[in-house]
Amino acid sequence: MSEVSRSSQSYRHYVRGLLLLGYVINFIDRSILSILLEPIKYELELSDSELGFLGGLAFALFYATLGIPIAALADRWSRVKVLALAMVIWSLMTAICGMASNFIQLLLARIGVGVGEAGASPASHSLISDYFPIETRATALSIYALGIPIGSMIGNFVGGWGAQELGWRATFYLVGLPGVLVALLIWMTLREPPRGLSDAKTANAVPTIENVPAPSMAEVFKYLWAKRSFRHIGFAAGLHAFAGYGAGTWNAPFLIRSHEMPLAEVGGWLALISGIGAIGTFAGGFLGDRLSDRRGDRRWYLWVSGIATIVMVPFQVVAYMYDGLPTALGCLFIVSIFGGMYLGPSFAMTQALVTLRMRAVASAILLFMLNIIGMGLGPYFVGIASDILEPSYGIDALRFALLLAVIANTWAAIHYFLGARRLTSDLEETERLIAQGAARS
């Protein structure tokens, strides 16, 4: 077996840790815009609809669509190199955002960030799936997904401080350039594992699986879309992200407008709220693995996601409708915990539903649904709704626009429970195909 196949447990944890660091950088660069929306709005004289477009659809359209062909490249070429090159691109484009002097220039820079970040998660998910077996994969992917709350926490804190002390332009430079150094570390220290390393039944199966040609993007999409459980996972994750990204983009302007909080104070509170969300992000995958193992029923992966999604809805309603700031902040803390619990189980089950050379593309397909519906439409919908409601509700228009977006979470929970009904049979079908391939080897 190769050196990678014999990697120690400590090296596997190093891989996951470095991929997590890359994802933290990813989300710092992605989320930094939201805390800077207000100063950008007034300097560049933009509407809420334009800000929503910058924070959502402009990024998500390129991020989601390019993610699939880049993932196909990762299924054929080195996933480590794809990830490192992608990180260089998005880090430099984040810094370039600070040079924008009008809407179009900032739009093009944000598109560049989306193009670079398209190569991050599919390659990382595929690497993690080869280093960690299915029994612990949801936990491993949940630890990787901690990059979302940690990156958002750092982005909010640094963004709030930087906007006040350095200005929004210098803040983009500050968060963008360090990613190039992390990209070099990934390129130089991560080793490419054989495909199917954690799934191979025998040592001899690994090199055989590695030499099997990867299917086309169309073949992966057809295979995955035929899984009814995946269709429900995709729509559930997308709708959940619709409410999540809508809130994540607009929470800072909401607190500034409706509660008259200073920008630096908003950054500090949102940093704490994002950080506490790490509890839920880890707990989702951990509970999915633990309950599925103890109860002998893998439907728990989707039940955990569905229960967490529906529980957070009343707290979201109170956060946006109650006038008391302490109560609103308290509810946002609770929402942050439950909001990330769907990530690990959703991505783990997507990886488990496909065969070994489909994993990066499968992850990209789920990300496409999640980001087009969620990141693309969520912030844009809230911005448009805020502009439409502003003549009637004035400063509180954004409050009601955010409340409208919350409805999507109820719909998302229904899809998780429906997906659980077909999950077991769909997983067993895929496992039979993997076993047949190993037997032929």
GROMACS .gro file of C-alpha atoms in nm:
model
  441
    1MET     CA    1   0.000   0.000   0.000
    2SER     CA    2   0.105   0.361  -0.050
    3GLU     CA    3   0.248   0.582   0.221
    4VAL     CA    4  -0.081   0.770   0.236
    5SER     CA    5  -0.271   0.446   0.291
    6ARG     CA    6  -0.064   0.380   0.601
    7SER     CA    7  -0.108   0.734   0.736
    8SER     CA    8  -0.125   0.757   1.111
    9GLN     CA    9  -0.434   0.867   1.291
   10SER     CA   10  -0.250   1.185   1.391
   11TYR     CA   11  -0.187   1.270   1.027
   12ARG     CA   12  -0.555   1.221   0.944
   13HIS     CA   13  -0.641   1.468   1.218
   14TYR     CA   14  -0.379   1.706   1.079
   15VAL     CA   15  -0.543   1.683   0.737
   16ARG     CA   16  -0.883   1.760   0.882
   17GLY     CA   17  -0.740   2.042   1.090
   18LEU     CA   18  -0.568   2.206   0.793
   19LEU     CA   19  -0.880   2.169   0.579
   20LEU     CA   20  -1.076   2.330   0.864
   21LEU     CA   21  -0.829   2.621   0.868
   22GLY     CA   22  -0.879   2.663   0.495
   23TYR     CA   23  -1.257   2.667   0.545
   24VAL     CA   24  -1.223   2.926   0.822
   25ILE     CA   25  -1.035   3.149   0.575
   26ASN     CA   26  -1.306   3.070   0.319
   27PHE     CA   27  -1.584   3.195   0.543
   28ILE     CA   28  -1.397   3.497   0.672
   29ASP     CA   29  -1.357   3.612   0.312
   30ARG     CA   30  -1.714   3.517   0.222
   31SER     CA   31  -1.889   3.670   0.521
   32ILE     CA   32  -1.682   3.985   0.571
   33LEU     CA   33  -1.906   4.174   0.329
   34SER     CA   34  -2.213   4.149   0.555
   35ILE     CA   35  -2.062   4.343   0.845
   36LEU     CA   36  -1.934   4.607   0.600
   37LEU     CA   37  -2.266   4.660   0.419
   38GLU     CA   38  -2.363   4.979   0.600
   39PRO     CA   39  -2.040   5.178   0.536
   40ILE     CA   40  -2.031   5.046   0.177
   41LYS     CA   41  -2.396   5.147   0.129
   42TYR     CA   42  -2.333   5.507   0.226
   43GLU     CA   43  -1.998   5.556   0.054
   44LEU     CA   44  -2.101   5.399  -0.277
   45GLU     CA   45  -2.467   5.511  -0.246
   46LEU     CA   46  -2.623   5.166  -0.299
   47SER     CA   47  -2.977   5.041  -0.239
   48ASP     CA   48  -3.066   4.740  -0.022
   49SER     CA   49  -3.151   4.546  -0.339
   50GLU     CA   50  -2.799   4.610  -0.476
   51LEU     CA   51  -2.644   4.513  -0.143
   52GLY     CA   52  -2.853   4.194  -0.136
   53PHE     CA   53  -2.739   4.113  -0.488
   54LEU     CA   54  -2.372   4.161  -0.390
   55GLY     CA   55  -2.411   3.952  -0.075
   56GLY     CA   56  -2.610   3.679  -0.242
   57LEU     CA   57  -2.678   3.609  -0.607
   58ALA     CA   58  -2.364   3.774  -0.752
   59PHE     CA   59  -2.147   3.544  -0.541
   60ALA     CA   60  -2.365   3.234  -0.539
   61LEU     CA   61  -2.434   3.212  -0.912
   62PHE     CA   62  -2.067   3.170  -0.999
   63TYR     CA   63  -1.979   2.983  -0.680
   64ALA     CA   64  -2.248   2.722  -0.735
   65THR     CA   65  -2.229   2.675  -1.112
   66LEU     CA   66  -1.849   2.662  -1.137
   67GLY     CA   67  -1.834   2.433  -0.835
   68ILE     CA   68  -1.956   2.136  -1.042
   69PRO     CA   69  -1.694   2.143  -1.324
   70ILE     CA   70  -1.419   2.223  -1.072
   71ALA     CA   71  -1.536   1.926  -0.863
   72ALA     CA   72  -1.522   1.709  -1.175
   73LEU     CA   73  -1.161   1.817  -1.214
   74ALA     CA   74  -1.100   1.724  -0.849
   75ASP     CA   75  -1.243   1.375  -0.915
   76ARG     CA   76  -0.986   1.333  -1.193
   77TRP     CA   77  -0.684   1.533  -1.077
   78SER     CA   78  -0.522   1.620  -0.745
   79ARG     CA   79  -0.779   1.746  -0.496
   80VAL     CA   80  -0.501   1.904  -0.289
   81LYS     CA   81  -0.379   2.115  -0.582
   82VAL     CA   82  -0.732   2.215  -0.681
   83LEU     CA   83  -0.796   2.337  -0.326
   84ALA     CA   84  -0.467   2.528  -0.297
   85LEU     CA   85  -0.506   2.707  -0.631
   86ALA     CA   86  -0.867   2.795  -0.552
   87MET     CA   87  -0.763   2.947  -0.219
   88VAL     CA   88  -0.506   3.172  -0.386
   89ILE     CA   89  -0.773   3.302  -0.625
   90TRP     CA   90  -1.042   3.380  -0.367
   91SER     CA   91  -0.794   3.535  -0.122
   92LEU     CA   92  -0.656   3.776  -0.380
   93MET     CA   93  -1.004   3.867  -0.504
   94THR     CA   94  -1.115   3.943  -0.147
   95ALA     CA   95  -0.831   4.192  -0.117
   96ILE     CA   96  -0.926   4.344  -0.452
   97CYS     CA   97  -1.276   4.415  -0.315
   98GLY     CA   98  -1.112   4.692  -0.113
   99MET     CA   99  -1.012   4.870  -0.434
  100ALA     CA  100  -1.368   4.904  -0.569
  101SER     CA  101  -1.496   5.256  -0.628
  102ASN     CA  102  -1.843   5.170  -0.762
  103PHE     CA  103  -2.106   4.894  -0.770
  104ILE     CA  104  -1.975   4.726  -1.087
  105GLN     CA  105  -1.618   4.699  -0.962
  106LEU     CA  106  -1.729   4.555  -0.630
  107LEU     CA  107  -1.962   4.317  -0.815
  108LEU     CA  108  -1.678   4.186  -1.033
  109ALA     CA  109  -1.451   4.139  -0.732
  110ARG     CA  110  -1.721   3.946  -0.545
  111ILE     CA  111  -1.773   3.728  -0.851
  112GLY     CA  112  -1.399   3.655  -0.840
  113VAL     CA  113  -1.428   3.549  -0.476
  114GLY     CA  114  -1.712   3.315  -0.573
  115VAL     CA  115  -1.510   3.164  -0.858
  116GLY     CA  116  -1.220   3.084  -0.625
  117GLU     CA  117  -1.430   2.951  -0.339
  118ALA     CA  118  -1.609   2.715  -0.580
  119GLY     CA  119  -1.306   2.485  -0.558
  120ALA     CA  120  -1.294   2.458  -0.180
  121SER     CA  121  -1.562   2.234  -0.031
  122PRO     CA  122  -1.603   1.965  -0.302
  123ALA     CA  123  -1.232   1.883  -0.291
  124SER     CA  124  -1.224   1.902   0.090
  125HIS     CA  125  -1.532   1.681   0.135
  126SER     CA  126  -1.385   1.420  -0.098
  127LEU     CA  127  -1.053   1.420   0.091
  128ILE     CA  128  -1.226   1.386   0.429
  129SER     CA  129  -1.441   1.100   0.297
  130ASP     CA  130  -1.126   0.912   0.195
  131TYR     CA  131  -0.955   0.968   0.529
  132PHE     CA  132  -1.257   0.892   0.754
  133PRO     CA  133  -1.497   0.591   0.728
  134ILE     CA  134  -1.874   0.632   0.712
  135GLU     CA  135  -1.915   0.550   1.083
  136THR     CA  136  -1.734   0.872   1.181
  137ARG     CA  137  -1.772   1.072   0.861
  138ALA     CA  138  -2.059   1.295   0.973
  139THR     CA  139  -1.858   1.396   1.279
  140ALA     CA  140  -1.549   1.458   1.064
  141LEU     CA  141  -1.748   1.670   0.819
  142SER     CA  142  -1.911   1.856   1.107
  143ILE     CA  143  -1.568   1.944   1.243
  144TYR     CA  144  -1.475   2.070   0.897
  145ALA     CA  145  -1.802   2.266   0.888
  146LEU     CA  146  -1.692   2.446   1.206
  147GLY     CA  147  -1.519   2.672   0.956
  148ILE     CA  148  -1.857   2.838   0.905
  149PRO     CA  149  -1.919   2.961   1.262
  150ILE     CA  150  -1.549   3.018   1.334
  151GLY     CA  151  -1.493   3.204   1.008
  152SER     CA  152  -1.812   3.405   1.054
  153MET     CA  153  -1.711   3.487   1.412
  154ILE     CA  154  -1.369   3.614   1.306
  155GLY     CA  155  -1.516   3.795   1.005
  156ASN     CA  156  -1.775   3.974   1.216
  157PHE     CA  157  -1.526   4.072   1.487
  158VAL     CA  158  -1.250   4.185   1.251
  159GLY     CA  159  -1.503   4.347   1.017
  160GLY     CA  160  -1.669   4.548   1.294
  161TRP     CA  161  -1.336   4.657   1.439
  162GLY     CA  162  -1.172   4.715   1.103
  163ALA     CA  163  -1.459   4.918   0.958
  164GLN     CA  164  -1.443   5.154   1.254
  165GLU     CA  165  -1.065   5.174   1.298
  166LEU     CA  166  -0.925   5.113   0.948
  167GLY     CA  167  -1.213   5.166   0.707
  168TRP     CA  168  -1.390   4.904   0.499
  169ARG     CA  169  -1.130   4.906   0.220
  170ALA     CA  170  -0.835   4.827   0.446
  171THR     CA  171  -1.045   4.558   0.616
  172PHE     CA  172  -1.075   4.369   0.287
  173TYR     CA  173  -0.695   4.380   0.248
  174LEU     CA  174  -0.648   4.262   0.606
  175VAL     CA  175  -0.860   3.947   0.571
  176GLY     CA  176  -0.779   3.861   0.209
  177LEU     CA  177  -0.403   3.826   0.191
  178PRO     CA  178  -0.335   3.568   0.471
  179GLY     CA  179  -0.519   3.303   0.269
  180VAL     CA  180  -0.229   3.285   0.023
  181LEU     CA  181  -0.002   3.160   0.301
  182VAL     CA  182  -0.251   2.891   0.404
  183ALA     CA  183  -0.277   2.783   0.039
  184LEU     CA  184   0.101   2.729   0.031
  185LEU     CA  185   0.082   2.520   0.348
  186ILE     CA  186  -0.188   2.301   0.192
  187TRP     CA  187   0.012   2.256  -0.130
  188MET     CA  188   0.331   2.162   0.055
  189THR     CA  189   0.205   1.940   0.340
  190LEU     CA  190  -0.114   1.759   0.234
  191ARG     CA  191  -0.081   1.423   0.062
  192GLU     CA  192  -0.335   1.297  -0.189
  193PRO     CA  193  -0.496   0.971  -0.055
  194PRO     CA  194  -0.603   0.685  -0.281
  195ARG     CA  195  -0.969   0.707  -0.381
  196GLY     CA  196  -1.187   0.493  -0.157
  197LEU     CA  197  -0.920   0.457   0.112
  198SER     CA  198  -1.172   0.449   0.398
  199ASP     CA  199  -1.424   0.231   0.209
  200ALA     CA  200  -1.202  -0.037   0.057
  201LYS     CA  201  -1.274  -0.381   0.198
  202THR     CA  202  -0.925  -0.508   0.130
  203ALA     CA  203  -0.585  -0.346   0.087
  204ASN     CA  204  -0.571  -0.455  -0.276
  205ALA     CA  205  -0.897  -0.279  -0.357
  206VAL     CA  206  -0.754   0.069  -0.306
  207PRO     CA  207  -0.526   0.095  -0.610
  208THR     CA  208  -0.794  -0.075  -0.826
  209ILE     CA  209  -1.054   0.181  -0.723
  210GLU     CA  210  -0.804   0.460  -0.782
  211ASN     CA  211  -0.758   0.348  -1.144
  212VAL     CA  212  -1.131   0.333  -1.223
  213PRO     CA  213  -1.222   0.625  -1.453
  214ALA     CA  214  -1.439   0.890  -1.292
  215PRO     CA  215  -1.790   0.915  -1.440
  216SER     CA  216  -1.900   1.228  -1.624
  217MET     CA  217  -2.080   1.513  -1.450
  218ALA     CA  218  -2.402   1.413  -1.627
  219GLU     CA  219  -2.368   1.053  -1.506
  220VAL     CA  220  -2.313   1.165  -1.147
  221PHE     CA  221  -2.612   1.400  -1.160
  222LYS     CA  222  -2.837   1.131  -1.310
  223TYR     CA  223  -2.726   0.876  -1.051
  224LEU     CA  224  -2.767   1.111  -0.756
  225TRP     CA  225  -3.093   1.268  -0.872
  226ALA     CA  226  -3.245   0.920  -0.896
  227LYS     CA  227  -3.205   0.896  -0.517
  228ARG     CA  228  -3.528   1.040  -0.379
  229SER     CA  229  -3.367   1.089  -0.038
  230PHE     CA  230  -3.104   1.314  -0.195
  231ARG     CA  231  -3.363   1.529  -0.368
  232HIS     CA  232  -3.520   1.598  -0.030
  233ILE     CA  233  -3.177   1.660   0.130
  234GLY     CA  234  -3.090   1.909  -0.144
  235PHE     CA  235  -3.414   2.108  -0.120
  236ALA     CA  236  -3.406   2.097   0.261
  237ALA     CA  237  -3.049   2.228   0.277
  238GLY     CA  238  -3.124   2.495   0.019
  239LEU     CA  239  -3.433   2.623   0.200
  240HIS     CA  240  -3.254   2.614   0.535
  241ALA     CA  241  -2.971   2.817   0.382
  242PHE     CA  242  -3.225   3.059   0.230
  243ALA     CA  243  -3.324   3.167   0.580
  244GLY     CA  244  -2.970   3.130   0.718
  245TYR     CA  245  -2.786   3.333   0.455
  246GLY     CA  246  -3.067   3.589   0.447
  247ALA     CA  247  -3.021   3.641   0.819
  248GLY     CA  248  -2.642   3.619   0.811
  249THR     CA  249  -2.616   3.890   0.548
  250TRP     CA  250  -2.869   4.127   0.703
  251ASN     CA  251  -2.839   4.077   1.081
  252ALA     CA  252  -2.579   4.354   1.111
  253PRO     CA  253  -2.788   4.617   0.927
  254PHE     CA  254  -3.095   4.500   1.125
  255LEU     CA  255  -2.923   4.558   1.460
  256ILE     CA  256  -2.789   4.894   1.343
  257ARG     CA  257  -3.122   5.017   1.207
  258SER     CA  258  -3.379   4.869   1.447
  259HIS     CA  259  -3.171   4.870   1.766
  260GLU     CA  260  -2.933   5.160   1.693
  261MET     CA  261  -2.620   4.962   1.782
  262PRO     CA  262  -2.276   5.104   1.688
  263LEU     CA  263  -2.096   4.910   1.414
  264ALA     CA  264  -1.808   4.789   1.633
  265GLU     CA  265  -2.056   4.669   1.898
  266VAL     CA  266  -2.258   4.488   1.632
  267GLY     CA  267  -1.941   4.314   1.513
  268GLY     CA  268  -1.859   4.197   1.864
  269TRP     CA  269  -2.205   4.059   1.934
  270LEU     CA  270  -2.234   3.886   1.596
  271ALA     CA  271  -1.888   3.737   1.648
  272LEU     CA  272  -2.005   3.583   1.978
  273ILE     CA  273  -2.328   3.462   1.816
  274SER     CA  274  -2.139   3.302   1.527
  275GLY     CA  275  -1.887   3.145   1.763
  276ILE     CA  276  -2.152   2.983   1.981
  277GLY     CA  277  -2.293   2.829   1.663
  278ALA     CA  278  -1.992   2.597   1.658
  279ILE     CA  279  -2.168   2.395   1.930
  280GLY     CA  280  -2.456   2.310   1.699
  281THR     CA  281  -2.239   2.256   1.392
  282PHE     CA  282  -2.037   1.990   1.574
  283ALA     CA  283  -2.339   1.848   1.758
  284GLY     CA  284  -2.532   1.782   1.437
  285GLY     CA  285  -2.275   1.541   1.297
  286PHE     CA  286  -2.189   1.392   1.638
  287LEU     CA  287  -2.554   1.323   1.723
  288GLY     CA  288  -2.617   1.184   1.376
  289ASP     CA  289  -2.327   0.938   1.410
  290ARG     CA  290  -2.406   0.849   1.772
  291LEU     CA  291  -2.784   0.802   1.737
  292SER     CA  292  -2.753   0.614   1.409
  293ASP     CA  293  -2.498   0.379   1.564
  294ARG     CA  294  -2.682   0.321   1.893
  295ARG     CA  295  -3.028   0.289   1.742
  296GLY     CA  296  -2.912   0.102   1.433
  297ASP     CA  297  -3.109   0.343   1.212
  298ARG     CA  298  -2.936   0.585   0.977
  299ARG     CA  299  -3.252   0.788   0.932
  300TRP     CA  300  -3.140   0.970   1.247
  301TYR     CA  301  -2.903   1.174   1.031
  302LEU     CA  302  -3.200   1.345   0.867
  303TRP     CA  303  -3.422   1.339   1.175
  304VAL     CA  304  -3.157   1.535   1.368
  305SER     CA  305  -3.144   1.790   1.086
  306GLY     CA  306  -3.523   1.821   1.063
  307ILE     CA  307  -3.581   1.854   1.438
  308ALA     CA  308  -3.312   2.121   1.475
  309THR     CA  309  -3.451   2.316   1.179
  310ILE     CA  310  -3.809   2.332   1.308
  311VAL     CA  311  -3.706   2.408   1.668
  312MET     CA  312  -3.521   2.726   1.566
  313VAL     CA  313  -3.821   2.889   1.391
  314PRO     CA  314  -3.998   3.041   1.697
  315PHE     CA  315  -3.668   3.183   1.822
  316GLN     CA  316  -3.613   3.350   1.484
  317VAL     CA  317  -3.960   3.506   1.498
  318VAL     CA  318  -3.896   3.651   1.845
  319ALA     CA  319  -3.549   3.776   1.748
  320TYR     CA  320  -3.686   3.991   1.467
  321MET     CA  321  -4.021   4.098   1.613
  322TYR     CA  322  -3.938   4.171   1.979
  323ASP     CA  323  -3.821   4.526   2.050
  324GLY     CA  324  -3.604   4.441   2.351
  325LEU     CA  325  -3.239   4.411   2.245
  326PRO     CA  326  -3.132   4.158   2.515
  327THR     CA  327  -3.415   3.921   2.416
  328ALA     CA  328  -3.338   3.958   2.045
  329LEU     CA  329  -2.969   3.882   2.101
  330GLY     CA  330  -3.052   3.586   2.326
  331CYS     CA  331  -3.274   3.435   2.059
  332LEU     CA  332  -3.006   3.487   1.795
  333PHE     CA  333  -2.765   3.288   2.013
  334ILE     CA  334  -3.013   2.996   2.023
  335VAL     CA  335  -3.080   3.022   1.650
  336SER     CA  336  -2.705   3.008   1.584
  337ILE     CA  337  -2.674   2.678   1.775
  338PHE     CA  338  -2.958   2.502   1.595
  339GLY     CA  339  -2.882   2.664   1.260
  340GLY     CA  340  -2.566   2.467   1.188
  341MET     CA  341  -2.682   2.121   1.292
  342TYR     CA  342  -2.793   2.021   0.943
  343LEU     CA  343  -2.450   2.061   0.780
  344GLY     CA  344  -2.258   1.747   0.885
  345PRO     CA  345  -2.547   1.501   0.839
  346SER     CA  346  -2.650   1.649   0.502
  347PHE     CA  347  -2.302   1.631   0.351
  348ALA     CA  348  -2.223   1.292   0.509
  349MET     CA  349  -2.535   1.135   0.361
  350THR     CA  350  -2.467   1.290   0.021
  351GLN     CA  351  -2.119   1.135   0.024
  352ALA     CA  352  -2.264   0.800   0.134
  353LEU     CA  353  -2.527   0.798  -0.142
  354VAL     CA  354  -2.273   0.794  -0.427
  355THR     CA  355  -1.994   0.561  -0.538
  356LEU     CA  356  -1.630   0.638  -0.473
  357ARG     CA  357  -1.532   0.837  -0.784
  358MET     CA  358  -1.841   1.059  -0.762
  359ARG     CA  359  -1.779   1.226  -0.428
  360ALA     CA  360  -1.643   1.568  -0.522
  361VAL     CA  361  -1.911   1.619  -0.787
  362ALA     CA  362  -2.182   1.493  -0.548
  363SER     CA  363  -2.072   1.750  -0.291
  364ALA     CA  364  -2.073   2.020  -0.559
  365ILE     CA  365  -2.428   1.927  -0.664
  366LEU     CA  366  -2.552   1.962  -0.307
  367LEU     CA  367  -2.362   2.289  -0.273
  368PHE     CA  368  -2.520   2.407  -0.599
  369MET     CA  369  -2.868   2.357  -0.459
  370LEU     CA  370  -2.776   2.495  -0.119
  371ASN     CA  371  -2.609   2.805  -0.257
  372ILE     CA  372  -2.839   2.893  -0.546
  373ILE     CA  373  -3.150   2.864  -0.329
  374GLY     CA  374  -2.985   2.977  -0.007
  375MET     CA  375  -2.694   3.211  -0.062
  376GLY     CA  376  -2.813   3.333  -0.400
  377LEU     CA  377  -3.179   3.402  -0.331
  378GLY     CA  378  -3.191   3.448   0.048
  379PRO     CA  379  -2.998   3.777   0.087
  380TYR     CA  380  -3.137   3.911  -0.243
  381PHE     CA  381  -3.496   3.831  -0.137
  382VAL     CA  382  -3.450   4.009   0.197
  383GLY     CA  383  -3.299   4.314   0.027
  384ILE     CA  384  -3.578   4.340  -0.228
  385ALA     CA  385  -3.845   4.284   0.038
  386SER     CA  386  -3.686   4.556   0.252
  387ASP     CA  387  -3.698   4.807  -0.034
  388ILE     CA  388  -4.060   4.716  -0.112
  389LEU     CA  389  -4.170   4.743   0.253
  390GLU     CA  390  -3.970   5.059   0.329
  391PRO     CA  391  -4.241   5.310   0.220
  392SER     CA  392  -4.489   5.148   0.461
  393TYR     CA  393  -4.265   5.045   0.752
  394GLY     CA  394  -3.967   5.280   0.731
  395ILE     CA  395  -3.673   5.171   0.946
  396ASP     CA  396  -3.854   4.848   1.041
  397ALA     CA  397  -3.887   4.728   0.681
  398LEU     CA  398  -3.578   4.509   0.719
  399ARG     CA  399  -3.725   4.351   1.033
  400PHE     CA  400  -4.031   4.228   0.842
  401ALA     CA  401  -3.826   4.123   0.539
  402LEU     CA  402  -3.618   3.896   0.763
  403LEU     CA  403  -3.934   3.755   0.917
  404LEU     CA  404  -4.064   3.655   0.572
  405ALA     CA  405  -3.742   3.461   0.503
  406VAL     CA  406  -3.789   3.256   0.822
  407ILE     CA  407  -4.087   3.075   0.664
  408ALA     CA  408  -3.843   2.875   0.451
  409ASN     CA  409  -3.718   2.682   0.755
  410THR     CA  410  -4.056   2.520   0.815
  411TRP     CA  411  -4.058   2.401   0.455
  412ALA     CA  412  -3.699   2.275   0.493
  413ALA     CA  413  -3.787   2.062   0.797
  414ILE     CA  414  -4.063   1.888   0.601
  415HIS     CA  415  -3.812   1.786   0.332
  416TYR     CA  416  -3.575   1.638   0.592
  417PHE     CA  417  -3.848   1.418   0.736
  418LEU     CA  418  -3.962   1.309   0.389
  419GLY     CA  419  -3.603   1.231   0.288
  420ALA     CA  420  -3.559   1.008   0.593
  421ARG     CA  421  -3.833   0.779   0.464
  422ARG     CA  422  -3.620   0.672   0.163
  423LEU     CA  423  -3.271   0.709   0.307
  424THR     CA  424  -3.212   0.350   0.422
  425SER     CA  425  -3.302   0.185   0.091
  426ASP     CA  426  -3.104   0.440  -0.111
  427LEU     CA  427  -2.793   0.388   0.105
  428GLU     CA  428  -2.818   0.010   0.079
  429GLU     CA  429  -2.836   0.030  -0.300
  430THR     CA  430  -2.517   0.236  -0.317
  431GLU     CA  431  -2.335   0.008  -0.072
  432ARG     CA  432  -2.420  -0.293  -0.288
  433LEU     CA  433  -2.261  -0.122  -0.590
  434ILE     CA  434  -1.945  -0.038  -0.394
  435ALA     CA  435  -1.920  -0.396  -0.265
  436GLN     CA  436  -1.965  -0.537  -0.615
  437GLY     CA  437  -1.686  -0.314  -0.740
  438ALA     CA  438  -1.452  -0.427  -0.461
  439ALA     CA  439  -1.540  -0.793  -0.527
  440ARG     CA  440  -1.454  -0.757  -0.897
  441SER     CA  441  -1.118  -0.611  -0.803
   0.00000   0.00000   0.00000
